[in-house]
PDB file of C-alpha atoms and ligand atoms in Angstrom:
ATOM      1  CA  UNK A   1      13.892  10.674 -22.016  1.00  0.00           C
ATOM      2  CA  UNK A   2      13.333  11.593 -18.404  1.00  0.00           C
ATOM      3  CA  UNK A   3      15.399  11.272 -15.247  1.00  0.00           C
ATOM      4  CA  UNK A   4      14.267   9.224 -12.276  1.00  0.00           C
ATOM      5  CA  UNK A   5      13.755  11.624  -9.355  1.00  0.00           C
ATOM      6  CA  UNK A   6      11.654   9.703  -6.849  1.00  0.00           C
ATOM      7  CA  UNK A   7      10.553   6.307  -5.601  1.00  0.00           C
ATOM      8  CA  UNK A   8       6.971   6.012  -4.328  1.00  0.00           C
ATOM      9  CA  UNK A   9       6.464   2.985  -2.118  1.00  0.00           C
ATOM     10  CA  UNK A  10       3.306   1.041  -1.487  1.00  0.00           C
ATOM     11  CA  UNK A  11       3.177  -0.328   2.066  1.00  0.00           C
ATOM     12  CA  UNK A  12       1.148  -3.508   2.580  1.00  0.00           C
ATOM     13  CA  UNK A  13       2.854  -6.405   0.857  1.00  0.00           C
ATOM     14  CA  UNK A  14       5.628  -4.132  -0.441  1.00  0.00           C
ATOM     15  CA  UNK A  15       7.527  -2.526   2.437  1.00  0.00           C
ATOM     16  CA  UNK A  16       6.387  -5.354   4.693  1.00  0.00           C
ATOM     17  CA  UNK A  17       4.378  -8.578   4.564  1.00  0.00           C
ATOM     18  CA  UNK A  18       1.596  -7.132   6.670  1.00  0.00           C
ATOM     19  CA  UNK A  19      -1.460  -8.895   5.354  1.00  0.00           C
ATOM     20  CA  UNK A  20      -1.626 -12.588   6.354  1.00  0.00           C
ATOM     21  CA  UNK A  21      -0.306 -12.363   9.916  1.00  0.00           C
ATOM     22  CA  UNK A  22      -0.984  -8.668  10.463  1.00  0.00           C
ATOM     23  CA  UNK A  23      -4.180  -7.194   9.072  1.00  0.00           C
ATOM     24  CA  UNK A  24      -5.895 -10.576   8.623  1.00  0.00           C
ATOM     25  CA  UNK A  25      -5.177 -11.654  12.183  1.00  0.00           C
ATOM     26  CA  UNK A  26      -6.354  -8.278  13.487  1.00  0.00           C
ATOM     27  CA  UNK A  27      -9.607  -8.483  11.500  1.00  0.00           C
ATOM     28  CA  UNK A  28     -10.271 -11.898  13.037  1.00  0.00           C
ATOM     29  CA  UNK A  29      -9.558 -10.578  16.542  1.00  0.00           C
ATOM     30  CA  UNK A  30     -11.986  -7.717  15.980  1.00  0.00           C
ATOM     31  CA  UNK A  31     -14.688 -10.088  14.716  1.00  0.00           C
ATOM     32  CA  UNK A  32     -14.248 -12.034  17.957  1.00  0.00           C
ATOM     33  CA  UNK A  33     -14.476  -8.857  20.044  1.00  0.00           C
ATOM     34  CA  UNK A  34     -17.816  -8.076  18.388  1.00  0.00           C
ATOM     35  CA  UNK A  35     -19.013 -11.685  18.847  1.00  0.00           C
ATOM     36  CA  UNK A  36     -19.332 -12.214  15.114  1.00  0.00           C
ATOM     37  CA  UNK A  37     -18.938 -15.851  14.023  1.00  0.00           C
ATOM     38  CA  UNK A  38     -16.711 -14.764  11.135  1.00  0.00           C
ATOM     39  CA  UNK A  39     -13.223 -16.014  10.395  1.00  0.00           C
ATOM     40  CA  UNK A  40     -11.084 -15.011   7.446  1.00  0.00           C
ATOM     41  CA  UNK A  41      -8.861 -17.937   6.498  1.00  0.00           C
ATOM     42  CA  UNK A  42      -5.561 -17.355   4.706  1.00  0.00           C
ATOM     43  CA  UNK A  43      -7.159 -18.394   1.450  1.00  0.00           C
ATOM     44  CA  UNK A  44     -10.358 -16.358   1.784  1.00  0.00           C
ATOM     45  CA  UNK A  45      -8.327 -13.301   2.762  1.00  0.00           C
ATOM     46  CA  UNK A  46      -6.319 -13.666  -0.453  1.00  0.00           C
ATOM     47  CA  UNK A  47      -9.486 -13.281  -2.506  1.00  0.00           C
ATOM     48  CA  UNK A  48     -10.745 -10.419  -0.301  1.00  0.00           C
ATOM     49  CA  UNK A  49      -7.551  -8.474  -0.980  1.00  0.00           C
ATOM     50  CA  UNK A  50      -8.991  -7.584  -4.381  1.00  0.00           C
ATOM     51  CA  UNK A  51     -11.033  -5.076  -2.377  1.00  0.00           C
ATOM     52  CA  UNK A  52      -8.727  -2.349  -1.096  1.00  0.00           C
ATOM     53  CA  UNK A  53      -9.446  -0.664   2.224  1.00  0.00           C
ATOM     54  CA  UNK A  54     -10.379  -2.459   5.426  1.00  0.00           C
ATOM     55  CA  UNK A  55     -13.867  -1.010   5.789  1.00  0.00           C
ATOM     56  CA  UNK A  56     -14.625  -1.661   2.147  1.00  0.00           C
ATOM     57  CA  UNK A  57     -13.317  -5.238   2.587  1.00  0.00           C
ATOM     58  CA  UNK A  58     -15.614  -5.918   5.555  1.00  0.00           C
ATOM     59  CA  UNK A  59     -18.612  -4.481   3.673  1.00  0.00           C
ATOM     60  CA  UNK A  60     -17.827  -6.571   0.609  1.00  0.00           C
ATOM     61  CA  UNK A  61     -17.479  -9.755   2.695  1.00  0.00           C
ATOM     62  CA  UNK A  62     -20.744  -9.099   4.549  1.00  0.00           C
ATOM     63  CA  UNK A  63     -22.539  -8.452   1.256  1.00  0.00           C
ATOM     64  CA  UNK A  64     -21.287 -11.754  -0.166  1.00  0.00           C
ATOM     65  CA  UNK A  65     -21.700 -14.033   2.843  1.00  0.00           C
ATOM     66  CA  UNK A  66     -24.004 -12.287   5.354  1.00  0.00           C
ATOM     67  CA  UNK A  67     -26.416 -10.078   3.404  1.00  0.00           C
ATOM     68  CA  UNK A  68     -28.963 -10.041   6.259  1.00  0.00           C
ATOM     69  CA  UNK A  69     -26.331  -8.650   8.613  1.00  0.00           C
ATOM     70  CA  UNK A  70     -25.410  -5.982   6.049  1.00  0.00           C
ATOM     71  CA  UNK A  71     -29.080  -5.028   5.669  1.00  0.00           C
ATOM     72  CA  UNK A  72     -29.240  -3.816   9.291  1.00  0.00           C
ATOM     73  CA  UNK A  73     -29.872  -0.076   9.591  1.00  0.00           C
ATOM     74  CA  UNK A  74     -26.649   0.502  11.544  1.00  0.00           C
ATOM     75  CA  UNK A  75     -24.431  -1.798   9.481  1.00  0.00           C
ATOM     76  CA  UNK A  76     -22.172   1.056   8.308  1.00  0.00           C
ATOM     77  CA  UNK A  77     -21.596   2.218  11.903  1.00  0.00           C
ATOM     78  CA  UNK A  78     -20.868  -1.343  12.994  1.00  0.00           C
ATOM     79  CA  UNK A  79     -18.383  -1.771  10.154  1.00  0.00           C
ATOM     80  CA  UNK A  80     -16.639   1.450  11.171  1.00  0.00           C
ATOM     81  CA  UNK A  81     -16.421   0.249  14.779  1.00  0.00           C
ATOM     82  CA  UNK A  82     -15.115  -3.197  13.816  1.00  0.00           C
ATOM     83  CA  UNK A  83     -12.541  -1.625  11.514  1.00  0.00           C
ATOM     84  CA  UNK A  84     -11.377   0.770  14.188  1.00  0.00           C
ATOM     85  CA  UNK A  85     -10.988  -2.127  16.652  1.00  0.00           C
ATOM     86  CA  UNK A  86      -9.097  -4.084  13.993  1.00  0.00           C
ATOM     87  CA  UNK A  87      -6.662  -1.210  13.547  1.00  0.00           C
ATOM     88  CA  UNK A  88      -6.110  -1.069  17.343  1.00  0.00           C
ATOM     89  CA  UNK A  89      -5.143  -4.742  17.296  1.00  0.00           C
ATOM     90  CA  UNK A  90      -2.933  -4.236  14.252  1.00  0.00           C
ATOM     91  CA  UNK A  91      -1.132  -1.264  15.776  1.00  0.00           C
ATOM     92  CA  UNK A  92      -0.576  -3.164  19.021  1.00  0.00           C
ATOM     93  CA  UNK A  93       1.048  -5.929  16.977  1.00  0.00           C
ATOM     94  CA  UNK A  94       3.296  -3.325  15.329  1.00  0.00           C
ATOM     95  CA  UNK A  95       4.274  -1.838  18.708  1.00  0.00           C
ATOM     96  CA  UNK A  96       5.214  -5.318  19.872  1.00  0.00           C
ATOM     97  CA  UNK A  97       7.561  -5.745  16.906  1.00  0.00           C
ATOM     98  CA  UNK A  98       5.311  -8.309  15.204  1.00  0.00           C
ATOM     99  CA  UNK A  99       5.973  -7.101  11.656  1.00  0.00           C
ATOM    100  CA  UNK A 100       9.393  -6.556  10.069  1.00  0.00           C
ATOM    101  CA  UNK A 101      10.313  -4.762   6.865  1.00  0.00           C
ATOM    102  CA  UNK A 102      10.958  -7.061   3.931  1.00  0.00           C
ATOM    103  CA  UNK A 103      14.570  -8.009   3.433  1.00  0.00           C
ATOM    104  CA  UNK A 104      16.394  -5.598   1.161  1.00  0.00           C
ATOM    105  CA  UNK A 105      14.088  -2.637   1.852  1.00  0.00           C
ATOM    106  CA  UNK A 106      16.495  -0.844   4.189  1.00  0.00           C
ATOM    107  CA  UNK A 107      19.499  -1.078   1.812  1.00  0.00           C
ATOM    108  CA  UNK A 108      17.364   0.119  -1.100  1.00  0.00           C
ATOM    109  CA  UNK A 109      16.170   3.129   0.911  1.00  0.00           C
ATOM    110  CA  UNK A 110      19.780   3.934   1.826  1.00  0.00           C
ATOM    111  CA  UNK A 111      20.943   3.600  -1.798  1.00  0.00           C
ATOM    112  CA  UNK A 112      18.076   5.741  -3.049  1.00  0.00           C
ATOM    113  CA  UNK A 113      18.854   8.471  -0.534  1.00  0.00           C
ATOM    114  CA  UNK A 114      22.552   8.346  -1.382  1.00  0.00           C
ATOM    115  CA  UNK A 115      21.634   8.700  -5.067  1.00  0.00           C
ATOM    116  CA  UNK A 116      19.610  11.823  -4.232  1.00  0.00           C
ATOM    117  CA  UNK A 117      16.204  10.320  -4.996  1.00  0.00           C
ATOM    118  CA  UNK A 118      13.151  11.631  -3.193  1.00  0.00           C
ATOM    119  CA  UNK A 119      11.095   9.087  -1.256  1.00  0.00           C
ATOM    120  CA  UNK A 120       7.353   8.914  -0.821  1.00  0.00           C
ATOM    121  CA  UNK A 121       4.679   6.534   0.398  1.00  0.00           C
ATOM    122  CA  UNK A 122       1.410   5.844  -1.373  1.00  0.00           C
ATOM    123  CA  UNK A 123      -0.784   3.449   0.564  1.00  0.00           C
ATOM    124  CA  UNK A 124      -4.394   2.463   0.910  1.00  0.00           C
ATOM    125  CA  UNK A 125      -4.061   1.624   4.578  1.00  0.00           C
ATOM    126  CA  UNK A 126      -5.077   3.974   7.382  1.00  0.00           C
ATOM    127  CA  UNK A 127      -2.553   6.647   8.440  1.00  0.00           C
ATOM    128  CA  UNK A 128      -2.246   5.268  11.974  1.00  0.00           C
ATOM    129  CA  UNK A 129      -1.237   1.880  10.577  1.00  0.00           C
ATOM    130  CA  UNK A 130       1.348   3.477   8.301  1.00  0.00           C
ATOM    131  CA  UNK A 131       2.847   5.577  11.094  1.00  0.00           C
ATOM    132  CA  UNK A 132       2.860   2.568  13.435  1.00  0.00           C
ATOM    133  CA  UNK A 133       4.773   0.471  10.908  1.00  0.00           C
ATOM    134  CA  UNK A 134       7.354   3.170  10.190  1.00  0.00           C
ATOM    135  CA  UNK A 135       7.846   3.937  13.902  1.00  0.00           C
ATOM    136  CA  UNK A 136       8.388   0.267  14.669  1.00  0.00           C
ATOM    137  CA  UNK A 137      10.809  -0.458  11.835  1.00  0.00           C
ATOM    138  CA  UNK A 138      12.794   2.649  10.819  1.00  0.00           C
ATOM    139  CA  UNK A 139      14.983   5.189  12.605  1.00  0.00           C
ATOM    140  CA  UNK A 140      13.801   8.792  12.783  1.00  0.00           C
ATOM    141  CA  UNK A 141      16.187   9.998  10.064  1.00  0.00           C
ATOM    142  CA  UNK A 142      14.953   7.440   7.529  1.00  0.00           C
ATOM    143  CA  UNK A 143      11.320   8.124   8.467  1.00  0.00           C
ATOM    144  CA  UNK A 144      11.899  11.832   7.869  1.00  0.00           C
ATOM    145  CA  UNK A 145      13.220  11.040   4.384  1.00  0.00           C
ATOM    146  CA  UNK A 146       9.656  10.087   3.379  1.00  0.00           C
ATOM    147  CA  UNK A 147       8.622  13.641   2.809  1.00  0.00           C
ATOM    148  CA  UNK A 148       5.257  12.774   1.294  1.00  0.00           C
ATOM    149  CA  UNK A 149       2.956  10.075   2.644  1.00  0.00           C
ATOM    150  CA  UNK A 150      -0.483   9.531   1.132  1.00  0.00           C
ATOM    151  CA  UNK A 151      -2.731   7.248   3.203  1.00  0.00           C
ATOM    152  CA  UNK A 152      -6.232   5.852   2.820  1.00  0.00           C
ATOM    153  CA  UNK A 153      -7.919   8.826   4.519  1.00  0.00           C
ATOM    154  CA  UNK A 154      -6.400  11.269   2.032  1.00  0.00           C
ATOM    155  CA  UNK A 155      -8.345  10.070  -0.987  1.00  0.00           C
ATOM    156  CA  UNK A 156     -11.974   9.793  -2.027  1.00  0.00           C
ATOM    157  CA  UNK A 157     -11.272   6.663  -4.082  1.00  0.00           C
ATOM    158  CA  UNK A 158      -8.697   4.038  -3.130  1.00  0.00           C
ATOM    159  CA  UNK A 159      -6.463   1.977  -5.436  1.00  0.00           C
ATOM    160  CA  UNK A 160      -6.911   0.947  -8.243  1.00  0.00           C
ATOM    161  CA  UNK A 161      -8.020   4.565  -8.656  1.00  0.00           C
ATOM    162  CA  UNK A 162      -4.989   6.744  -9.496  1.00  0.00           C
ATOM    163  CA  UNK A 163      -5.983   9.540  -7.088  1.00  0.00           C
ATOM    164  CA  UNK A 164      -3.408   8.537  -4.435  1.00  0.00           C
ATOM    165  CA  UNK A 165      -0.528   8.687  -6.916  1.00  0.00           C
ATOM    166  CA  UNK A 166      -1.747  11.941  -8.423  1.00  0.00           C
ATOM    167  CA  UNK A 167      -1.828  13.439  -4.942  1.00  0.00           C
ATOM    168  CA  UNK A 168       1.701  12.254  -4.144  1.00  0.00           C
ATOM    169  CA  UNK A 169       3.114  13.652  -7.395  1.00  0.00           C
ATOM    170  CA  UNK A 170       1.411  16.978  -6.772  1.00  0.00           C
ATOM    171  CA  UNK A 171       2.784  17.114  -3.221  1.00  0.00           C
ATOM    172  CA  UNK A 172       6.311  16.405  -4.493  1.00  0.00           C
ATOM    173  CA  UNK A 173       6.034  18.747  -7.453  1.00  0.00           C
ATOM    174  CA  UNK A 174       6.928  15.952  -9.864  1.00  0.00           C
ATOM    175  CA  UNK A 175       5.619  14.824 -13.214  1.00  0.00           C
ATOM    176  CA  UNK A 176       4.607  11.164 -13.657  1.00  0.00           C
ATOM    177  CA  UNK A 177       7.633  10.406 -15.800  1.00  0.00           C
ATOM    178  CA  UNK A 178       9.953  11.457 -12.974  1.00  0.00           C
ATOM    179  CA  UNK A 179       8.814   8.887 -10.404  1.00  0.00           C
ATOM    180  CA  UNK A 180       8.661   5.138 -10.117  1.00  0.00           C
ATOM    181  CA  UNK A 181       5.977   3.333  -8.100  1.00  0.00           C
ATOM    182  CA  UNK A 182       7.068   0.270  -6.124  1.00  0.00           C
ATOM    183  CA  UNK A 183       4.105  -2.072  -5.705  1.00  0.00           C
ATOM    184  CA  UNK A 184       3.137  -5.694  -5.074  1.00  0.00           C
ATOM    185  CA  UNK A 185      -0.450  -5.882  -6.356  1.00  0.00           C
ATOM    186  CA  UNK A 186      -2.464  -5.569  -9.536  1.00  0.00           C
ATOM    187  CA  UNK A 187      -4.564  -2.825  -7.940  1.00  0.00           C
ATOM    188  CA  UNK A 188      -1.403  -0.916  -7.109  1.00  0.00           C
ATOM    189  CA  UNK A 189      -0.085  -1.324 -10.651  1.00  0.00           C
ATOM    190  CA  UNK A 190      -3.365  -0.064 -12.088  1.00  0.00           C
ATOM    191  CA  UNK A 191      -3.332   2.959  -9.778  1.00  0.00           C
ATOM    192  CA  UNK A 192       0.233   3.822 -10.767  1.00  0.00           C
ATOM    193  CA  UNK A 193      -0.424   3.356 -14.487  1.00  0.00           C
ATOM    194  CA  UNK A 194      -3.637   5.387 -14.191  1.00  0.00           C
ATOM    195  CA  UNK A 195      -1.559   8.294 -12.913  1.00  0.00           C
ATOM    196  CA  UNK A 196       0.947   7.839 -15.750  1.00  0.00           C
ATOM    197  CA  UNK A 197       3.710   6.277 -13.635  1.00  0.00           C
ATOM    198  CA  UNK A 198       5.820   3.274 -14.378  1.00  0.00           C
ATOM    199  CA  UNK A 199       5.785   0.596 -11.702  1.00  0.00           C
ATOM    200  CA  UNK A 200       8.261  -1.902 -10.344  1.00  0.00           C
ATOM    201  CA  UNK A 201       6.631  -4.995  -8.853  1.00  0.00           C
ATOM    202  CA  UNK A 202       8.182  -6.875  -5.954  1.00  0.00           C
ATOM    203  CA  UNK A 203       6.103 -10.022  -5.595  1.00  0.00           C
ATOM    204  CA  UNK A 204       4.523 -10.645  -2.217  1.00  0.00           C
ATOM    205  CA  UNK A 205       2.954 -13.654  -0.494  1.00  0.00           C
ATOM    206  CA  UNK A 206      -0.568 -13.022  -1.756  1.00  0.00           C
ATOM    207  CA  UNK A 207       0.266 -11.927  -5.286  1.00  0.00           C
ATOM    208  CA  UNK A 208       3.008 -14.405  -6.140  1.00  0.00           C
ATOM    209  CA  UNK A 209       1.169 -15.805  -9.195  1.00  0.00           C
ATOM    210  CA  UNK A 210      -0.421 -12.607 -10.433  1.00  0.00           C
ATOM    211  CA  UNK A 211       0.209 -11.180 -13.908  1.00  0.00           C
ATOM    212  CA  UNK A 212       1.539  -7.648 -14.010  1.00  0.00           C
ATOM    213  CA  UNK A 213       1.129  -6.444 -17.593  1.00  0.00           C
ATOM    214  CA  UNK A 214       3.113  -3.354 -18.433  1.00  0.00           C
ATOM    215  CA  UNK A 215       5.241  -3.368 -15.266  1.00  0.00           C
ATOM    216  CA  UNK A 216       8.747  -1.951 -15.701  1.00  0.00           C
ATOM    217  CA  UNK A 217      10.116  -5.024 -13.962  1.00  0.00           C
ATOM    218  CA  UNK A 218       8.821  -7.844 -11.739  1.00  0.00           C
ATOM    219  CA  UNK A 219      11.167  -9.298  -9.113  1.00  0.00           C
ATOM    220  CA  UNK A 220      10.684 -11.715  -6.237  1.00  0.00           C
ATOM    221  CA  UNK A 221      12.890  -9.988  -3.761  1.00  0.00           C
ATOM    222  CA  UNK A 222      14.213  -6.490  -3.029  1.00  0.00           C
ATOM    223  CA  UNK A 223      17.676  -8.037  -2.803  1.00  0.00           C
ATOM    224  CA  UNK A 224      17.475  -8.811  -6.556  1.00  0.00           C
ATOM    225  CA  UNK A 225      17.326  -5.109  -7.359  1.00  0.00           C
ATOM    226  CA  UNK A 226      20.126  -2.902  -8.572  1.00  0.00           C
ATOM    227  CA  UNK A 227      19.189   0.749  -8.357  1.00  0.00           C
ATOM    228  CA  UNK A 228      21.568   1.808 -11.135  1.00  0.00           C
ATOM    229  CA  UNK A 229      20.156  -0.739 -13.592  1.00  0.00           C
ATOM    230  CA  UNK A 230      16.627   0.120 -12.539  1.00  0.00           C
ATOM    231  CA  UNK A 231      17.155   3.833 -13.191  1.00  0.00           C
ATOM    232  CA  UNK A 232      18.645   3.137 -16.610  1.00  0.00           C
ATOM    233  CA  UNK A 233      15.748   0.854 -17.557  1.00  0.00           C
ATOM    234  CA  UNK A 234      13.282   3.450 -16.250  1.00  0.00           C
ATOM    235  CA  UNK A 235      14.861   6.186 -18.300  1.00  0.00           C
ATOM    236  CA  UNK A 236      14.987   3.989 -21.413  1.00  0.00           C
ATOM    237  CA  UNK A 237      11.312   3.073 -21.270  1.00  0.00           C
ATOM    238  CA  UNK A 238       9.910   6.253 -19.851  1.00  0.00           C
ATOM    239  CA  UNK A 239       6.979   7.596 -21.793  1.00  0.00           C
ATOM    240  CA  UNK A 240       7.387  11.294 -22.417  1.00  0.00           C
ATOM    241  CA  UNK A 241       3.757  12.200 -21.974  1.00  0.00           C
ATOM    242  CA  UNK A 242       4.025  15.229 -19.773  1.00  0.00           C
ATOM    243  CA  UNK A 243       0.964  16.172 -17.758  1.00  0.00           C
ATOM    244  CA  UNK A 244       0.932  19.752 -16.477  1.00  0.00           C
ATOM    245  CA  UNK A 245      -2.023  18.820 -14.290  1.00  0.00           C
ATOM    246  CA  UNK A 246       0.208  17.476 -11.510  1.00  0.00           C
ATOM    247  CA  UNK A 247       2.003  20.781 -11.098  1.00  0.00           C
ATOM    248  CA  UNK A 248      -1.075  22.917 -10.650  1.00  0.00           C
ATOM    249  CA  UNK A 249      -2.852  20.876  -7.962  1.00  0.00           C
ATOM    250  CA  UNK A 250      -2.618  22.194  -4.399  1.00  0.00           C
ATOM    251  CA  UNK A 251      -1.071  20.120  -1.624  1.00  0.00           C
ATOM    252  CA  UNK A 252      -3.423  19.199   1.231  1.00  0.00           C
ATOM    253  CA  UNK A 253      -1.722  19.446   4.667  1.00  0.00           C
ATOM    254  CA  UNK A 254      -2.864  15.948   5.585  1.00  0.00           C
ATOM    255  CA  UNK A 255      -0.628  14.460   2.928  1.00  0.00           C
ATOM    256  CA  UNK A 256       2.563  15.698   4.571  1.00  0.00           C
ATOM    257  CA  UNK A 257       3.918  13.817   7.552  1.00  0.00           C
ATOM    258  CA  UNK A 258       6.306  16.639   8.388  1.00  0.00           C
TER     259      UNK A 258
HETATM  260  C1  XBP B 301      -3.538  -2.367   1.544  1.00  0.00           C
HETATM  261  C2  XBP B 301      -4.979  -2.408   1.807  1.00  0.00           C
HETATM  262  C3  XBP B 301      -5.434  -2.127   3.159  1.00  0.00           C
HETATM  263  C4  XBP B 301      -4.941  -3.083   4.211  1.00  0.00           C
HETATM  264  C5  XBP B 301      -5.690  -2.866   5.493  1.00  0.00           C
HETATM  265  O1  XBP B 301      -3.272  -1.601   0.391  1.00  0.00           O
HETATM  266  O2  XBP B 301      -5.773  -2.635   0.943  1.00  0.00           O
HETATM  267  O3  XBP B 301      -6.821  -2.155   3.167  1.00  0.00           O
HETATM  268  O4  XBP B 301      -5.178  -4.417   3.797  1.00  0.00           O
HETATM  269  O5  XBP B 301      -5.598  -1.545   5.925  1.00  0.00           O
HETATM  270  P1  XBP B 301      -1.798  -1.089   0.016  1.00  0.00           P
HETATM  271  P2  XBP B 301      -6.895  -0.726   6.423  1.00  0.00           P
HETATM  272  O6  XBP B 301      -0.996  -2.330  -0.327  1.00  0.00           O
HETATM  273  O7  XBP B 301      -2.030  -0.198  -1.149  1.00  0.00           O
HETATM  274  O8  XBP B 301      -1.217  -0.366   1.194  1.00  0.00           O
HETATM  275  O9  XBP B 301      -7.705  -1.673   7.251  1.00  0.00           O
HETATM  276  O10 XBP B 301      -6.332   0.409   7.234  1.00  0.00           O
HETATM  277  O11 XBP B 301      -7.613  -0.274   5.197  1.00  0.00           O
HETATM  278 MG1   MG B 302       0.264  -3.601  -1.530  1.00  0.00          MG
END
């Protein structure tokens, strides 16, 4: 038996519905800026979400649909430039208040803090996007409560690789059986499980029909959650497979927001 000490939140799809009208729209704007005749429809974007990371997603799409373009000598540099432009568009949207937190997120954060749980963020998106979302949606005190934030730049391998969760646990000084991941995607679930964490799934627009084998619980809405019940279920099911590895890993400065 182990006690729940921390909640680790995924961002895209979980804290906010950022993908369809946020990242996707920004990718399309960037394609236009670079005069590429590419357009990611809602449906196509859903299938591209299997590839985590914006640069990786562009490269995968080009390989599938425009292999001649990808064969150019400077394709990697072009992808980096397109991705950077996409993030500028996305962050402008955030500054303009274009993306809200999902309903029920704020009360859950308040309940978790009142219950003495630590909070962390484990995302595949770029750090600037994460900071832009938090700045646009949360007050400074709540932002400061996220002591550990792991972003896409902090890892060598993105979700479904468990590296991001391992890094967060190490930074918080926690063992896997002391933290619960809050995710919306299969890749996120795999990353959490790979690091030995249990995961709560809150279904999002793009993963509404997905199977989530082994999840602690799958709900449609944050407002369906009861933190007390969740903690009890967590503690009942928690595997007691303690890994000392997480306590001996150093904490890179880049992982800490403050
Ligand atoms: C989200 C992602 C990201 C975003 C785009 O993962 O896979 O790639 O779609 O962000 P998570 P970038 O739900 O784990 O946050 O373009 O900055 O990669
Ligand atoms: Mg997600």
